JSON list of C-alpha atoms in Angstrom, two decimals:
[
{"chain": "A", "resi": 1, "resn": "UNK", "atom": "CA", "xyz": [49.56, 56.17, 74.48]},
{"chain": "A", "resi": 2, "resn": "UNK", "atom": "CA", "xyz": [50.28, 54.82, 77.86]},
{"chain": "A", "resi": 3, "resn": "UNK", "atom": "CA", "xyz": [53.74, 56.48, 78.06]},
{"chain": "A", "resi": 4, "resn": "UNK", "atom": "CA", "xyz": [51.11, 59.62, 78.06]},
{"chain": "A", "resi": 5, "resn": "UNK", "atom": "CA", "xyz": [48.79, 58.49, 80.12]},
{"chain": "A", "resi": 6, "resn": "UNK", "atom": "CA", "xyz": [51.48, 57.55, 82.96]},
{"chain": "A", "resi": 7, "resn": "UNK", "atom": "CA", "xyz": [52.69, 61.07, 82.56]},
{"chain": "A", "resi": 8, "resn": "UNK", "atom": "CA", "xyz": [49.01, 62.63, 83.10]},
{"chain": "A", "resi": 9, "resn": "UNK", "atom": "CA", "xyz": [49.09, 60.69, 85.82]},
{"chain": "A", "resi": 10, "resn": "UNK", "atom": "CA", "xyz": [52.03, 62.00, 87.57]},
{"chain": "A", "resi": 11, "resn": "UNK", "atom": "CA", "xyz": [51.58, 65.52, 86.68]},
{"chain": "A", "resi": 12, "resn": "UNK", "atom": "CA", "xyz": [47.63, 65.26, 87.80]},
{"chain": "A", "resi": 13, "resn": "UNK", "atom": "CA", "xyz": [49.49, 63.68, 91.27]},
{"chain": "A", "resi": 14, "resn": "UNK", "atom": "CA", "xyz": [52.18, 65.73, 91.90]},
{"chain": "A", "resi": 15, "resn": "UNK", "atom": "CA", "xyz": [49.92, 68.73, 91.21]},
{"chain": "A", "resi": 16, "resn": "UNK", "atom": "CA", "xyz": [47.67, 68.06, 93.49]},
{"chain": "A", "resi": 17, "resn": "UNK", "atom": "CA", "xyz": [49.71, 67.44, 96.60]},
{"chain": "A", "resi": 18, "resn": "UNK", "atom": "CA", "xyz": [51.33, 69.75, 96.07]},
{"chain": "A", "resi": 19, "resn": "UNK", "atom": "CA", "xyz": [47.98, 72.31, 96.48]},
{"chain": "A", "resi": 20, "resn": "UNK", "atom": "CA", "xyz": [47.02, 70.62, 99.59]},
{"chain": "A", "resi": 21, "resn": "UNK", "atom": "CA", "xyz": [50.25, 71.06, 100.86]},
{"chain": "A", "resi": 22, "resn": "UNK", "atom": "CA", "xyz": [50.00, 75.13, 99.88]},
{"chain": "A", "resi": 23, "resn": "UNK", "atom": "CA", "xyz": [46.83, 75.03, 101.37]},
{"chain": "A", "resi": 24, "resn": "UNK", "atom": "CA", "xyz": [47.37, 73.50, 105.08]},
{"chain": "A", "resi": 25, "resn": "UNK", "atom": "CA", "xyz": [48.44, 77.48, 106.60]},
{"chain": "A", "resi": 26, "resn": "UNK", "atom": "CA", "xyz": [46.68, 79.76, 104.17]},
{"chain": "A", "resi": 27, "resn": "UNK", "atom": "CA", "xyz": [43.44, 78.55, 105.83]},
{"chain": "A", "resi": 28, "resn": "UNK", "atom": "CA", "xyz": [42.43, 81.34, 108.33]},
{"chain": "A", "resi": 29, "resn": "UNK", "atom": "CA", "xyz": [40.21, 80.16, 111.25]},
{"chain": "A", "resi": 30, "resn": "UNK", "atom": "CA", "xyz": [37.89, 83.20, 111.33]},
{"chain": "A", "resi": 31, "resn": "UNK", "atom": "CA", "xyz": [38.09, 86.71, 109.95]},
{"chain": "A", "resi": 32, "resn": "UNK", "atom": "CA", "xyz": [35.76, 89.96, 110.51]},
{"chain": "A", "resi": 33, "resn": "UNK", "atom": "CA", "xyz": [32.15, 90.18, 108.93]},
{"chain": "A", "resi": 34, "resn": "UNK", "atom": "CA", "xyz": [31.60, 93.36, 108.89]},
{"chain": "A", "resi": 35, "resn": "UNK", "atom": "CA", "xyz": [33.17, 96.93, 108.27]},
{"chain": "A", "resi": 36, "resn": "UNK", "atom": "CA", "xyz": [34.40, 98.14, 112.38]},
{"chain": "A", "resi": 37, "resn": "UNK", "atom": "CA", "xyz": [35.85, 101.15, 113.31]},
{"chain": "A", "resi": 38, "resn": "UNK", "atom": "CA", "xyz": [38.37, 98.81, 115.14]},
{"chain": "A", "resi": 39, "resn": "UNK", "atom": "CA", "xyz": [40.16, 101.89, 117.53]},
{"chain": "A", "resi": 40, "resn": "UNK", "atom": "CA", "xyz": [38.06, 102.37, 120.36]},
{"chain": "A", "resi": 41, "resn": "UNK", "atom": "CA", "xyz": [38.36, 98.59, 121.59]},
{"chain": "A", "resi": 42, "resn": "UNK", "atom": "CA", "xyz": [40.02, 98.54, 124.61]},
{"chain": "A", "resi": 43, "resn": "UNK", "atom": "CA", "xyz": [37.18, 96.46, 126.50]},
{"chain": "A", "resi": 44, "resn": "UNK", "atom": "CA", "xyz": [36.04, 93.05, 126.59]},
{"chain": "A", "resi": 45, "resn": "UNK", "atom": "CA", "xyz": [33.45, 91.21, 128.67]},
{"chain": "A", "resi": 46, "resn": "UNK", "atom": "CA", "xyz": [32.70, 87.72, 127.82]},
{"chain": "A", "resi": 47, "resn": "UNK", "atom": "CA", "xyz": [28.77, 86.91, 127.67]},
{"chain": "A", "resi": 48, "resn": "UNK", "atom": "CA", "xyz": [28.37, 83.06, 127.57]},
{"chain": "A", "resi": 49, "resn": "UNK", "atom": "CA", "xyz": [28.86, 79.75, 126.18]},
{"chain": "A", "resi": 50, "resn": "UNK", "atom": "CA", "xyz": [26.03, 78.49, 124.55]},
{"chain": "A", "resi": 51, "resn": "UNK", "atom": "CA", "xyz": [25.69, 74.21, 124.60]},
{"chain": "A", "resi": 52, "resn": "UNK", "atom": "CA", "xyz": [24.28, 72.68, 121.74]},
{"chain": "A", "resi": 53, "resn": "UNK", "atom": "CA", "xyz": [23.02, 69.25, 120.09]},
{"chain": "A", "resi": 54, "resn": "UNK", "atom": "CA", "xyz": [23.52, 65.46, 121.68]},
{"chain": "A", "resi": 55, "resn": "UNK", "atom": "CA", "xyz": [23.76, 64.62, 125.03]},
{"chain": "A", "resi": 56, "resn": "UNK", "atom": "CA", "xyz": [26.34, 66.16, 126.89]},
{"chain": "A", "resi": 57, "resn": "UNK", "atom": "CA", "xyz": [27.55, 64.48, 129.75]},
{"chain": "A", "resi": 58, "resn": "UNK", "atom": "CA", "xyz": [27.52, 67.03, 132.67]},
{"chain": "A", "resi": 59, "resn": "UNK", "atom": "CA", "xyz": [31.28, 67.19, 133.17]},
{"chain": "A", "resi": 60, "resn": "UNK", "atom": "CA", "xyz": [31.89, 68.22, 129.62]},
{"chain": "A", "resi": 61, "resn": "UNK", "atom": "CA", "xyz": [29.13, 71.01, 129.56]},
{"chain": "A", "resi": 62, "resn": "UNK", "atom": "CA", "xyz": [30.54, 72.90, 133.46]},
{"chain": "A", "resi": 63, "resn": "UNK", "atom": "CA", "xyz": [34.32, 71.83, 131.78]},
{"chain": "A", "resi": 64, "resn": "UNK", "atom": "CA", "xyz": [33.27, 73.15, 128.21]},
{"chain": "A", "resi": 65, "resn": "UNK", "atom": "CA", "xyz": [31.57, 76.36, 129.92]},
{"chain": "A", "resi": 66, "resn": "UNK", "atom": "CA", "xyz": [34.62, 77.32, 132.21]},
{"chain": "A", "resi": 67, "resn": "UNK", "atom": "CA", "xyz": [37.79, 76.86, 129.53]},
{"chain": "A", "resi": 68, "resn": "UNK", "atom": "CA", "xyz": [35.70, 79.13, 127.28]},
{"chain": "A", "resi": 69, "resn": "UNK", "atom": "CA", "xyz": [34.93, 82.29, 129.04]},
{"chain": "A", "resi": 70, "resn": "UNK", "atom": "CA", "xyz": [38.96, 81.19, 130.78]},
{"chain": "A", "resi": 71, "resn": "UNK", "atom": "CA", "xyz": [40.10, 80.84, 127.46]},
{"chain": "A", "resi": 72, "resn": "UNK", "atom": "CA", "xyz": [38.71, 83.18, 125.53]},
{"chain": "A", "resi": 73, "resn": "UNK", "atom": "CA", "xyz": [39.44, 85.83, 128.19]},
{"chain": "A", "resi": 74, "resn": "UNK", "atom": "CA", "xyz": [43.05, 85.22, 128.59]},
{"chain": "A", "resi": 75, "resn": "UNK", "atom": "CA", "xyz": [43.66, 85.47, 124.55]},
{"chain": "A", "resi": 76, "resn": "UNK", "atom": "CA", "xyz": [42.07, 87.90, 124.47]},
{"chain": "A", "resi": 77, "resn": "UNK", "atom": "CA", "xyz": [43.85, 89.99, 127.54]},
{"chain": "A", "resi": 78, "resn": "UNK", "atom": "CA", "xyz": [46.86, 88.75, 126.33]},
{"chain": "A", "resi": 79, "resn": "UNK", "atom": "CA", "xyz": [46.09, 90.49, 122.82]},
{"chain": "A", "resi": 80, "resn": "UNK", "atom": "CA", "xyz": [45.90, 94.15, 125.14]},
{"chain": "A", "resi": 81, "resn": "UNK", "atom": "CA", "xyz": [42.29, 94.45, 125.57]},
{"chain": "A", "resi": 82, "resn": "UNK", "atom": "CA", "xyz": [40.74, 95.00, 129.48]},
{"chain": "A", "resi": 83, "resn": "UNK", "atom": "CA", "xyz": [38.15, 92.01, 130.85]},
{"chain": "A", "resi": 84, "resn": "UNK", "atom": "CA", "xyz": [35.41, 94.41, 132.33]},
{"chain": "A", "resi": 85, "resn": "UNK", "atom": "CA", "xyz": [32.41, 93.54, 134.09]},
{"chain": "A", "resi": 86, "resn": "UNK", "atom": "CA", "xyz": [30.26, 95.98, 132.69]},
{"chain": "A", "resi": 87, "resn": "UNK", "atom": "CA", "xyz": [30.08, 98.90, 129.42]},
{"chain": "A", "resi": 88, "resn": "UNK", "atom": "CA", "xyz": [32.16, 96.62, 127.86]},
{"chain": "A", "resi": 89, "resn": "UNK", "atom": "CA", "xyz": [33.41, 97.41, 123.59]},
{"chain": "A", "resi": 90, "resn": "UNK", "atom": "CA", "xyz": [32.47, 94.12, 122.23]},
{"chain": "A", "resi": 91, "resn": "UNK", "atom": "CA", "xyz": [31.21, 90.89, 124.06]},
{"chain": "A", "resi": 92, "resn": "UNK", "atom": "CA", "xyz": [32.46, 87.32, 123.19]},
{"chain": "A", "resi": 93, "resn": "UNK", "atom": "CA", "xyz": [29.95, 84.26, 122.69]},
{"chain": "A", "resi": 94, "resn": "UNK", "atom": "CA", "xyz": [31.36, 80.60, 122.49]},
{"chain": "A", "resi": 95, "resn": "UNK", "atom": "CA", "xyz": [28.69, 77.41, 120.48]},
{"chain": "A", "resi": 96, "resn": "UNK", "atom": "CA", "xyz": [29.88, 74.07, 121.19]},
{"chain": "A", "resi": 97, "resn": "UNK", "atom": "CA", "xyz": [28.10, 71.78, 118.39]},
{"chain": "A", "resi": 98, "resn": "UNK", "atom": "CA", "xyz": [27.60, 68.06, 119.78]},
{"chain": "A", "resi": 99, "resn": "UNK", "atom": "CA", "xyz": [26.41, 66.22, 116.26]},
{"chain": "A", "resi": 100, "resn": "UNK", "atom": "CA", "xyz": [27.22, 63.43, 113.97]},
{"chain": "A", "resi": 101, "resn": "UNK", "atom": "CA", "xyz": [28.73, 64.10, 111.23]},
{"chain": "A", "resi": 102, "resn": "UNK", "atom": "CA", "xyz": [30.05, 62.22, 107.82]},
{"chain": "A", "resi": 103, "resn": "UNK", "atom": "CA", "xyz": [33.77, 63.62, 106.01]},
{"chain": "A", "resi": 104, "resn": "UNK", "atom": "CA", "xyz": [35.01, 66.42, 108.40]},
{"chain": "A", "resi": 105, "resn": "UNK", "atom": "CA", "xyz": [37.57, 67.89, 106.28]},
{"chain": "A", "resi": 106, "resn": "UNK", "atom": "CA", "xyz": [41.40, 67.27, 106.53]},
{"chain": "A", "resi": 107, "resn": "UNK", "atom": "CA", "xyz": [41.84, 70.69, 107.70]},
{"chain": "A", "resi": 108, "resn": "UNK", "atom": "CA", "xyz": [39.31, 70.57, 110.43]},
{"chain": "A", "resi": 109, "resn": "UNK", "atom": "CA", "xyz": [40.17, 68.41, 112.49]},
{"chain": "A", "resi": 110, "resn": "UNK", "atom": "CA", "xyz": [42.40, 69.67, 116.04]},
{"chain": "A", "resi": 111, "resn": "UNK", "atom": "CA", "xyz": [45.13, 67.04, 115.89]},
{"chain": "A", "resi": 112, "resn": "UNK", "atom": "CA", "xyz": [46.35, 68.03, 111.68]},
{"chain": "A", "resi": 113, "resn": "UNK", "atom": "CA", "xyz": [46.24, 67.23, 108.10]},
{"chain": "A", "resi": 114, "resn": "UNK", "atom": "CA", "xyz": [47.86, 64.12, 108.82]},
{"chain": "A", "resi": 115, "resn": "UNK", "atom": "CA", "xyz": [45.53, 62.44, 111.15]},
{"chain": "A", "resi": 116, "resn": "UNK", "atom": "CA", "xyz": [42.47, 63.29, 109.96]},
{"chain": "A", "resi": 117, "resn": "UNK", "atom": "CA", "xyz": [44.14, 61.34, 106.62]},
{"chain": "A", "resi": 118, "resn": "UNK", "atom": "CA", "xyz": [45.69, 58.46, 108.97]},
{"chain": "A", "resi": 119, "resn": "UNK", "atom": "CA", "xyz": [41.66, 58.76, 110.91]},
{"chain": "A", "resi": 120, "resn": "UNK", "atom": "CA", "xyz": [39.91, 58.42, 107.26]},
{"chain": "A", "resi": 121, "resn": "UNK", "atom": "CA", "xyz": [41.61, 54.63, 106.47]},
{"chain": "A", "resi": 122, "resn": "UNK", "atom": "CA", "xyz": [39.23, 53.81, 109.75]},
{"chain": "A", "resi": 123, "resn": "UNK", "atom": "CA", "xyz": [36.08, 52.24, 109.18]},
{"chain": "A", "resi": 124, "resn": "UNK", "atom": "CA", "xyz": [33.99, 54.79, 111.83]},
{"chain": "A", "resi": 125, "resn": "UNK", "atom": "CA", "xyz": [35.67, 57.54, 110.46]},
{"chain": "A", "resi": 126, "resn": "UNK", "atom": "CA", "xyz": [32.51, 58.42, 108.42]},
{"chain": "A", "resi": 127, "resn": "UNK", "atom": "CA", "xyz": [30.32, 58.67, 110.75]},
{"chain": "A", "resi": 128, "resn": "UNK", "atom": "CA", "xyz": [30.71, 59.64, 114.05]},
{"chain": "A", "resi": 129, "resn": "UNK", "atom": "CA", "xyz": [29.46, 62.28, 116.78]},
{"chain": "A", "resi": 130, "resn": "UNK", "atom": "CA", "xyz": [31.32, 65.50, 116.30]},
{"chain": "A", "resi": 131, "resn": "UNK", "atom": "CA", "xyz": [32.10, 68.89, 118.77]},
{"chain": "A", "resi": 132, "resn": "UNK", "atom": "CA", "xyz": [32.06, 71.96, 116.25]},
{"chain": "A", "resi": 133, "resn": "UNK", "atom": "CA", "xyz": [32.73, 75.77, 117.75]},
{"chain": "A", "resi": 134, "resn": "UNK", "atom": "CA", "xyz": [31.80, 78.42, 116.68]},
{"chain": "A", "resi": 135, "resn": "UNK", "atom": "CA", "xyz": [33.41, 82.29, 118.45]},
{"chain": "A", "resi": 136, "resn": "UNK", "atom": "CA", "xyz": [31.12, 85.36, 117.17]},
{"chain": "A", "resi": 137, "resn": "UNK", "atom": "CA", "xyz": [32.23, 88.05, 118.67]},
{"chain": "A", "resi": 138, "resn": "UNK", "atom": "CA", "xyz": [29.84, 91.59, 119.09]},
{"chain": "A", "resi": 139, "resn": "UNK", "atom": "CA", "xyz": [30.08, 95.01, 119.05]},
{"chain": "A", "resi": 140, "resn": "UNK", "atom": "CA", "xyz": [28.55, 96.07, 122.12]},
{"chain": "A", "resi": 141, "resn": "UNK", "atom": "CA", "xyz": [26.28, 99.46, 121.18]},
{"chain": "A", "resi": 142, "resn": "UNK", "atom": "CA", "xyz": [24.86, 97.89, 118.83]},
{"chain": "A", "resi": 143, "resn": "UNK", "atom": "CA", "xyz": [24.67, 93.99, 118.80]},
{"chain": "A", "resi": 144, "resn": "UNK", "atom": "CA", "xyz": [25.96, 93.56, 115.78]},
{"chain": "A", "resi": 145, "resn": "UNK", "atom": "CA", "xyz": [28.38, 90.46, 114.78]},
{"chain": "A", "resi": 146, "resn": "UNK", "atom": "CA", "xyz": [31.43, 92.10, 113.90]},
{"chain": "A", "resi": 147, "resn": "UNK", "atom": "CA", "xyz": [33.84, 88.59, 113.97]},
{"chain": "A", "resi": 148, "resn": "UNK", "atom": "CA", "xyz": [33.18, 85.18, 113.52]},
{"chain": "A", "resi": 149, "resn": "UNK", "atom": "CA", "xyz": [35.25, 81.65, 113.34]},
{"chain": "A", "resi": 150, "resn": "UNK", "atom": "CA", "xyz": [34.14, 78.63, 112.72]},
{"chain": "A", "resi": 151, "resn": "UNK", "atom": "CA", "xyz": [35.42, 75.01, 113.11]},
{"chain": "A", "resi": 152, "resn": "UNK", "atom": "CA", "xyz": [33.18, 72.14, 111.93]},
{"chain": "A", "resi": 153, "resn": "UNK", "atom": "CA", "xyz": [34.20, 68.89, 113.17]},
{"chain": "A", "resi": 154, "resn": "UNK", "atom": "CA", "xyz": [37.35, 70.06, 115.00]},
{"chain": "A", "resi": 155, "resn": "UNK", "atom": "CA", "xyz": [37.14, 66.49, 117.19]},
{"chain": "A", "resi": 156, "resn": "UNK", "atom": "CA", "xyz": [35.33, 63.41, 117.46]},
{"chain": "A", "resi": 157, "resn": "UNK", "atom": "CA", "xyz": [33.66, 63.02, 121.03]},
{"chain": "A", "resi": 158, "resn": "UNK", "atom": "CA", "xyz": [35.52, 60.05, 121.57]},
{"chain": "A", "resi": 159, "resn": "UNK", "atom": "CA", "xyz": [37.88, 62.28, 122.15]},
{"chain": "A", "resi": 160, "resn": "UNK", "atom": "CA", "xyz": [37.06, 64.21, 124.54]},
{"chain": "A", "resi": 161, "resn": "UNK", "atom": "CA", "xyz": [39.76, 65.60, 126.41]},
{"chain": "A", "resi": 162, "resn": "UNK", "atom": "CA", "xyz": [40.01, 69.47, 128.42]},
{"chain": "A", "resi": 163, "resn": "UNK", "atom": "CA", "xyz": [43.56, 69.58, 126.41]},
{"chain": "A", "resi": 164, "resn": "UNK", "atom": "CA", "xyz": [41.29, 69.32, 123.24]},
{"chain": "A", "resi": 165, "resn": "UNK", "atom": "CA", "xyz": [39.19, 71.45, 124.26]},
{"chain": "A", "resi": 166, "resn": "UNK", "atom": "CA", "xyz": [41.23, 74.38, 125.04]},
{"chain": "A", "resi": 167, "resn": "UNK", "atom": "CA", "xyz": [43.22, 74.04, 121.52]},
{"chain": "A", "resi": 168, "resn": "UNK", "atom": "CA", "xyz": [39.93, 74.82, 119.71]},
{"chain": "A", "resi": 169, "resn": "UNK", "atom": "CA", "xyz": [39.35, 77.82, 121.53]},
{"chain": "A", "resi": 170, "resn": "UNK", "atom": "CA", "xyz": [43.07, 78.87, 120.90]},
{"chain": "A", "resi": 171, "resn": "UNK", "atom": "CA", "xyz": [42.46, 78.76, 116.83]},
{"chain": "A", "resi": 172, "resn": "UNK", "atom": "CA", "xyz": [39.39, 79.57, 116.59]},
{"chain": "A", "resi": 173, "resn": "UNK", "atom": "CA", "xyz": [40.56, 82.78, 118.22]},
{"chain": "A", "resi": 174, "resn": "UNK", "atom": "CA", "xyz": [43.91, 82.75, 116.87]},
{"chain": "A", "resi": 175, "resn": "UNK", "atom": "CA", "xyz": [43.33, 85.09, 114.02]},
{"chain": "A", "resi": 176, "resn": "UNK", "atom": "CA", "xyz": [41.36, 88.32, 115.78]},
{"chain": "A", "resi": 177, "resn": "UNK", "atom": "CA", "xyz": [43.70, 91.42, 116.64]},
{"chain": "A", "resi": 178, "resn": "UNK", "atom": "CA", "xyz": [45.73, 92.73, 118.82]},
{"chain": "A", "resi": 179, "resn": "UNK", "atom": "CA", "xyz": [44.10, 96.08, 120.22]},
{"chain": "A", "resi": 180, "resn": "UNK", "atom": "CA", "xyz": [45.55, 99.01, 118.29]},
{"chain": "A", "resi": 181, "resn": "UNK", "atom": "CA", "xyz": [47.83, 101.85, 119.95]},
{"chain": "A", "resi": 182, "resn": "UNK", "atom": "CA", "xyz": [46.63, 104.23, 119.63]},
{"chain": "A", "resi": 183, "resn": "UNK", "atom": "CA", "xyz": [49.25, 107.80, 119.18]},
{"chain": "A", "resi": 184, "resn": "UNK", "atom": "CA", "xyz": [47.47, 110.63, 122.29]},
{"chain": "A", "resi": 185, "resn": "UNK", "atom": "CA", "xyz": [49.61, 112.98, 118.98]},
{"chain": "A", "resi": 186, "resn": "UNK", "atom": "CA", "xyz": [47.21, 111.93, 116.22]},
{"chain": "A", "resi": 187, "resn": "UNK", "atom": "CA", "xyz": [44.68, 114.56, 115.76]},
{"chain": "A", "resi": 188, "resn": "UNK", "atom": "CA", "xyz": [41.87, 112.88, 115.92]},
{"chain": "A", "resi": 189, "resn": "UNK", "atom": "CA", "xyz": [38.57, 112.66, 112.50]},
{"chain": "A", "resi": 190, "resn": "UNK", "atom": "CA", "xyz": [35.76, 113.42, 114.56]}
]
């Protein structure tokens, strides 16, 4: 009976470790929340950064606002979209929240699963002030949300740096698709 229990325990641990490793890359950072015709989307504007939650230091708030606009705009421009001041096809909003949270998931942490697993040994890891980032993209004409990424508990407040903020923003927008190149030779369905 002892041999059977040890064998069963081995297989349970093996399966748990295998399933944990397999899900690291499969977790998307953002996705479409509504069907949209993506082909006419050529231009964008950055609308604003919302800062919420516990008290933010003035410098943190300014840095976060500036980085949110510059990083997200650069990432969208790299995907082939043109930034305009008025008349954009869609606009981007970033939302940062600073709040006390407990037990963040190991795949949420900006430093990756291994750093989060190591942090689990620290007693302060259970309840700490952490940042959550939400990036939303809206169609301008209808003001309808069509794409959203939420990164809960992305890093601890004590770990705040410009590098972490920038990396979090890039991670939030990484699954947003490239601009669709239209072939002028194809017939229009309109």
